[in-house]
Amino acid sequence: MRRIARRAFLESCAAASTALGGSPLLKGWVPMSKQRHVVVVGAGAFGGWTALHLLRGGARVTLVDAWGPGNSRASSGGETRVIRGTYGSRGIYTHLTARALQLWKEHERRWHRKLYHAIGVLWLVEGDDAYEKAALPLLKEAGLAFEELSGAETARRYPQINCERVRWAIFEKDGGYLTARRACAAVLEGFLAEGGEYRQLAAEPGAPHTTGELRGVTLSDGTTIVADAFVFACAPPARRSFFSARPRGTSGSPRRPCQSGRITARISCTGFPATSGAGSRSRTTRVGPPSTPRAASGCPRPRPCRRRGNISRFGSRA
Ligand SMILES: Cc1cc2nc3c(=O)[nH]c(=O)nc-3n(C[C@H](O)[C@H](O)[C@H](O)COP(=O)(O)OP(=O)(O)OC[C@H]3O[C@@H](n4cnc5c(N)ncnc54)[C@H](O)[C@@H]3O)c2cc1C
């Protein structure tokens, strides 16, 4: 079993319009009698879709989650997640967004339920705009619809936003939000309907392995699932503890540790109006040059800075 780097995994997913043919996990895959068994740990956005695609690629797949898809402790939990294509010069994310949008829309039709709300995403720019400028050709290349608005036009269209310092804006027409936890639950339902297996149990460290190769995962009820390959799409502490056992043939979901000293006071932000009549959502989106980090932990304190920025932009409802 090979260990697959996060970037290679993402790139293979992005490239795989033939969905699975290109996945390194499925090279040489032989379905039916020699069907390989994959365990996916974590039923969040990454794990759920990975499990579904592996299943469709011919694998037998067991998906495991300690607390359920889109649970309150998970990154994929909560009500909404924005889908936007503006990622500066990082085209891989813009293309993944375009592909994700296509998949969500296809599956809304397939599952007869509304998960994605294409209400647009407004990206406000004030200071240095290299990030946004770099994104424009990539948005076009990925086929994502957007408009460039001048500061004056933004202020005219959105009188509820303080646009005093807004130089220009990107309005992503294809952008919008997913109903996050519901969407994860829908993916699990789809996975089960297509023959996937699901266990709502925690996978525990100390999995059986021989000569450094992972053979199985032990679950919190004391049972062990032996499989041919494993995908760890779980939260960072859990993932770290699995990886400390040095399993091979695994791939993990991407997550970064807190980056010390990288919050900027020059704020770009995105936002969208009411979701189901329940207020608005706005968030700062940029990390910029260093400011003063917190001495003890090395982590900046982003919240007060974000909140001040949001209040001055959107008023006290932010
Ligand atoms: C507040 C917030 C806002 C965000 N906003 C956006 C946004 O607007 N747009 C956007 O694109 N991204 C956004 N993100 C990022 C995005 O939500 C995450 O990148 C994504 O949800 C990560 O999904 P995941 O499947 O990797 O992780 P998770 O959703 O955390 O899934 C991991 C799963 O693993 C399970 N698990 C953990 N340990 C174990 C174990 N030992 N055994 C079994 N199961 C286990 C957990 O229960 C969980 O369900 C946001 C993140 C946060 C936190």
XYZ file of N, CA, C and O in Angstrom, residues 9-98:
360
model
N -3.537 13.641 -4.060
C -4.899 13.135 -3.910
C -5.907 14.139 -4.455
O -6.782 13.813 -5.244
N -5.732 15.422 -4.058
C -6.647 16.458 -4.529
C -6.580 16.604 -6.039
O -7.589 16.726 -6.713
N -5.337 16.580 -6.557
C -5.187 16.760 -7.998
C -5.838 15.612 -8.760
O -6.486 15.815 -9.775
N -5.708 14.408 -8.229
C -6.301 13.281 -8.930
C -7.821 13.377 -8.883
O -8.505 13.039 -9.831
N -8.345 13.916 -7.760
C -9.805 14.075 -7.671
C -10.268 15.121 -8.672
O -11.273 14.967 -9.350
N -9.488 16.245 -8.753
C -9.874 17.333 -9.648
C -9.828 16.880 -11.087
O -10.700 17.201 -11.896
N -8.814 16.127 -11.415
C -8.633 15.720 -12.801
C -9.644 14.652 -13.196
O -9.928 14.460 -14.371
N -10.196 14.005 -12.212
C -10.997 12.829 -12.521
C -12.420 13.180 -12.883
O -13.335 12.964 -12.123
N -12.587 13.760 -14.087
C -13.965 13.943 -14.521
C -14.516 12.560 -14.805
O -15.700 12.296 -14.752
N -13.624 11.658 -15.063
C -14.046 10.266 -15.123
C -14.065 9.745 -13.693
O -13.795 8.588 -13.430
N -14.315 10.642 -12.805
C -14.338 10.456 -11.369
C -13.283 9.522 -10.832
O -12.335 9.963 -10.237
N -13.374 8.268 -11.043
C -12.477 7.404 -10.315
C -11.380 6.772 -11.100
O -10.410 6.312 -10.525
N -11.512 6.765 -12.402
C -10.482 6.125 -13.190
C -9.116 6.663 -12.857
O -8.133 5.950 -12.846
N -9.059 7.976 -12.536
C -7.768 8.607 -12.292
C -7.283 8.502 -10.863
O -6.204 8.945 -10.562
N -8.078 7.974 -9.963
C -7.661 7.966 -8.571
C -6.562 6.947 -8.328
O -6.679 5.794 -8.706
N -5.475 7.386 -7.671
C -4.392 6.457 -7.407
C -4.843 5.295 -6.524
O -4.281 4.216 -6.577
N -5.891 5.542 -5.731
C -6.363 4.449 -4.877
C -6.954 3.321 -5.698
O -7.033 2.191 -5.260
N -7.424 3.668 -6.901
C -8.163 2.669 -7.666
C -7.419 2.131 -8.867
O -7.975 1.405 -9.669
N -6.151 2.483 -8.981
C -5.370 1.951 -10.093
C -5.378 0.438 -10.039
O -5.116 -0.168 -8.996
N -5.699 -0.205 -11.152
C -5.678 -1.647 -11.195
C -6.832 -2.287 -10.432
O -6.767 -3.442 -10.052
N -7.877 -1.484 -10.201
C -9.012 -1.974 -9.427
C -9.748 -3.072 -10.185
O -10.041 -2.915 -11.357
N -10.026 -4.165 -9.518
C -10.797 -5.229 -10.179
C -12.078 -5.428 -9.386
O -12.044 -5.854 -8.240
N -13.238 -5.058 -9.990
C -14.479 -5.177 -9.250
C -14.950 -6.635 -9.101
O -14.234 -7.558 -9.474
N -16.141 -6.810 -8.595
C -16.815 -8.101 -8.421
C -16.055 -9.022 -7.467
O -15.793 -8.648 -6.360
N -15.638 -10.194 -7.944
C -15.131 -11.188 -7.002
C -13.877 -10.707 -6.253
O -13.660 -11.048 -5.109
N -13.055 -9.890 -6.963
C -11.841 -9.420 -6.289
C -12.035 -8.007 -5.745
O -11.085 -7.235 -5.667
N -13.260 -7.686 -5.409
C -13.575 -6.349 -4.947
C -12.722 -5.978 -3.729
O -12.652 -6.731 -2.762
N -12.075 -4.817 -3.795
C -11.246 -4.376 -2.681
C -12.119 -3.695 -1.635
O -13.137 -3.084 -1.964
N -11.688 -3.776 -0.412
C -12.448 -3.175 0.693
C -11.705 -1.940 1.212
O -10.531 -2.030 1.564
N -12.391 -0.815 1.222
C -11.790 0.426 1.721
C -12.576 0.913 2.940
O -13.811 0.928 2.913
N -11.865 1.292 3.965
C -12.517 1.927 5.115
C -12.240 3.422 5.045
O -11.089 3.838 4.889
N -13.291 4.225 5.120
C -13.137 5.676 5.154
C -13.543 6.139 6.555
O -14.670 5.881 6.990
N -12.635 6.773 7.248
C -12.934 7.258 8.605
C -13.263 8.744 8.521
O -12.430 9.550 8.106
N -14.488 9.096 8.918
C -14.935 10.497 8.868
C -15.962 10.675 7.770
O -15.674 10.423 6.601
N -17.182 11.082 8.150
C -18.259 11.256 7.168
C -18.590 12.725 6.976
O -19.739 13.100 6.778
N -17.564 13.583 7.053
C -17.760 14.999 6.735
C -17.766 15.173 5.216
O -17.912 14.200 4.461
N -17.581 16.421 4.778
C -17.623 16.700 3.332
C -16.601 15.855 2.577
O -16.908 15.269 1.530
N -15.402 15.738 3.124
C -14.358 14.983 2.419
C -14.625 13.482 2.452
O -14.593 12.804 1.424
N -14.878 12.967 3.653
C -15.044 11.524 3.793
C -16.285 11.003 3.088
O -16.240 9.960 2.428
N -17.386 11.729 3.218
C -18.648 11.277 2.622
C -18.535 11.120 1.114
O -18.862 10.076 0.536
N -18.009 12.177 0.476
C -17.885 12.122 -0.990
C -16.826 11.110 -1.424
O -16.988 10.431 -2.439
N -15.760 11.017 -0.665
C -14.720 10.040 -1.015
C -15.313 8.631 -0.977
O -15.105 7.829 -1.890
N -16.075 8.356 0.074
C -16.687 7.029 0.214
C -17.626 6.742 -0.951
O -17.596 5.648 -1.543
N -18.433 7.735 -1.303
C -19.399 7.536 -2.393
C -18.683 7.276 -3.721
O -19.058 6.380 -4.489
N -17.633 8.027 -3.985
C -16.907 7.840 -5.246
C -16.152 6.522 -5.278
O -16.098 5.864 -6.334
N -15.598 6.120 -4.167
C -14.907 4.827 -4.140
C -15.905 3.696 -4.392
O -15.628 2.744 -5.123
N -17.080 3.838 -3.806
C -18.143 2.834 -4.000
C -18.514 2.742 -5.479
O -18.601 1.658 -6.055
N -18.713 3.909 -6.086
C -19.077 3.924 -7.508
C -17.945 3.414 -8.388
O -18.171 2.971 -9.508
N -16.729 3.485 -7.876
C -15.584 2.968 -8.628
C -15.431 1.466 -8.504
O -14.502 0.892 -9.072
N -16.284 0.828 -7.730
C -16.267 -0.634 -7.671
C -15.755 -1.211 -6.363
O -15.666 -2.426 -6.206
N -15.419 -0.346 -5.411
C -14.913 -0.865 -4.139
C -16.064 -1.219 -3.197
O -17.166 -0.705 -3.325
N -15.765 -2.089 -2.273
C -16.653 -2.262 -1.123
C -16.186 -1.231 -0.113
O -14.990 -1.182 0.208
N -17.106 -0.385 0.372
C -16.674 0.724 1.221
C -17.412 0.727 2.555
O -18.641 0.612 2.601
N -16.646 0.821 3.625
C -17.244 1.017 4.949
C -16.869 2.418 5.413
O -15.690 2.760 5.507
N -17.892 3.215 5.671
C -17.685 4.586 6.157
C -17.934 4.571 7.668
O -18.910 3.973 8.139
N -17.035 5.216 8.396
C -17.124 5.205 9.863
C -17.116 6.642 10.363
O -16.285 7.442 9.923
N -18.042 6.971 11.237
C -17.957 8.299 11.869
C -18.401 8.181 13.327
O -19.394 7.529 13.640
N -17.650 8.848 14.193
C -17.927 8.751 15.626
C -19.254 9.416 15.993
O -19.973 8.925 16.865
N -19.584 10.540 15.333
C -20.758 11.309 15.769
C -21.760 11.592 14.646
O -22.687 12.355 14.831
N -21.547 11.064 13.479
C -22.505 11.247 12.383
C -22.074 12.331 11.415
O -21.276 13.207 11.757
N -22.630 12.289 10.194
C -22.219 13.238 9.150
C -22.643 14.669 9.490
O -23.780 14.895 9.896
N -21.724 15.604 9.342
C -22.058 17.015 9.588
C -22.468 17.282 11.034
O -23.297 18.152 11.297
N -21.887 16.527 11.968
C -22.254 16.744 13.377
C -21.680 18.071 13.887
O -20.838 18.694 13.227
N -22.127 18.468 15.069
C -21.772 19.805 15.570
C -20.287 19.971 15.859
O -19.792 21.086 15.934
N -19.576 18.862 16.071
C -18.138 18.984 16.325
C -17.345 19.040 15.034
O -16.158 19.349 15.045
N -17.958 18.679 13.925
C -17.228 18.552 12.658
C -17.095 19.893 11.957
O -17.957 20.767 12.106
N -16.061 20.029 11.159
C -15.925 21.244 10.337
C -17.096 21.377 9.376
O -17.494 22.471 9.025
N -17.625 20.258 8.937
C -18.717 20.296 7.956
C -20.077 20.481 8.611
O -21.096 20.468 7.922
N -20.112 20.625 9.934
C -21.387 20.796 10.620
C -21.906 22.217 10.485
O -21.319 23.055 9.805
N -23.023 22.502 11.142
C -23.592 23.849 11.090
C -24.533 24.001 9.906
O -24.795 23.060 9.162
N -25.029 25.233 9.739
C -26.084 25.466 8.753
C -25.569 25.690 7.345
O -26.137 25.187 6.389
N -24.518 26.492 7.204
C -24.124 26.895 5.849
C -22.617 26.796 5.628
O -21.828 26.947 6.550
N -22.246 26.549 4.383
C -20.868 26.676 3.923
C -20.898 27.387 2.572
O -21.668 27.006 1.693
N -20.096 28.408 2.448
C -20.059 29.169 1.200
C -19.309 28.382 0.139
O -18.300 27.741 0.436
N -19.803 28.452 -1.079
C -19.032 27.943 -2.217
C -18.663 29.136 -3.082
O -19.532 29.870 -3.549
N -17.379 29.342 -3.247
C -16.884 30.492 -4.025
C -15.658 30.038 -4.800
O -14.971 29.099 -4.406
N -15.402 30.745 -5.894
C -14.296 30.345 -6.757
C -13.063 31.215 -6.633
O -12.029 30.907 -7.204
N -13.171 32.326 -5.901
C -12.039 33.252 -5.777
C -11.037 32.712 -4.760
O -11.315 32.717 -3.558
N -9.929 32.237 -5.253
C -8.862 31.730 -4.390
C -7.513 32.283 -4.824
O -6.524 31.555 -4.877
N -7.469 33.558 -5.200
C -6.218 34.160 -5.643
C -5.682 33.411 -6.850
O -6.425 33.081 -7.777
N -4.390 33.109 -6.804
C -3.774 32.448 -7.958
C -3.844 30.920 -7.842
O -3.302 30.221 -8.673
N -4.512 30.421 -6.792
C -4.531 28.976 -6.573
C -5.650 28.322 -7.388
O -6.730 28.003 -6.895
N -5.339 28.158 -8.666
C -6.338 27.675 -9.628
C -6.914 26.323 -9.269
O -8.065 26.030 -9.602
N -6.135 25.495 -8.580
C -6.646 24.154 -8.253
C -7.933 24.263 -7.434
O -8.879 23.497 -7.632
N -8.000 25.263 -6.538
C -9.200 25.414 -5.721
C -10.377 25.922 -6.561
O -11.518 25.514 -6.361
N -10.073 26.842 -7.491
C -11.140 27.372 -8.341
C -11.733 26.241 -9.180
O -12.956 26.119 -9.307
N -10.863 25.388 -9.711
C -11.357 24.278 -10.523
C -12.089 23.246 -9.681
O -13.102 22.683 -10.110
N -11.599 23.005 -8.476
C -12.315 22.082 -7.582
C -13.696 22.634 -7.238
O -14.675 21.892 -7.143
N -13.773 23.960 -7.059
C -15.070 24.582 -6.776
C -16.046 24.354 -7.927
O -17.207 23.991 -7.714
N -15.539 24.565 -9.149
C -16.414 24.403 -10.318
C -16.918 22.956 -10.391
O -18.090 22.691 -10.647
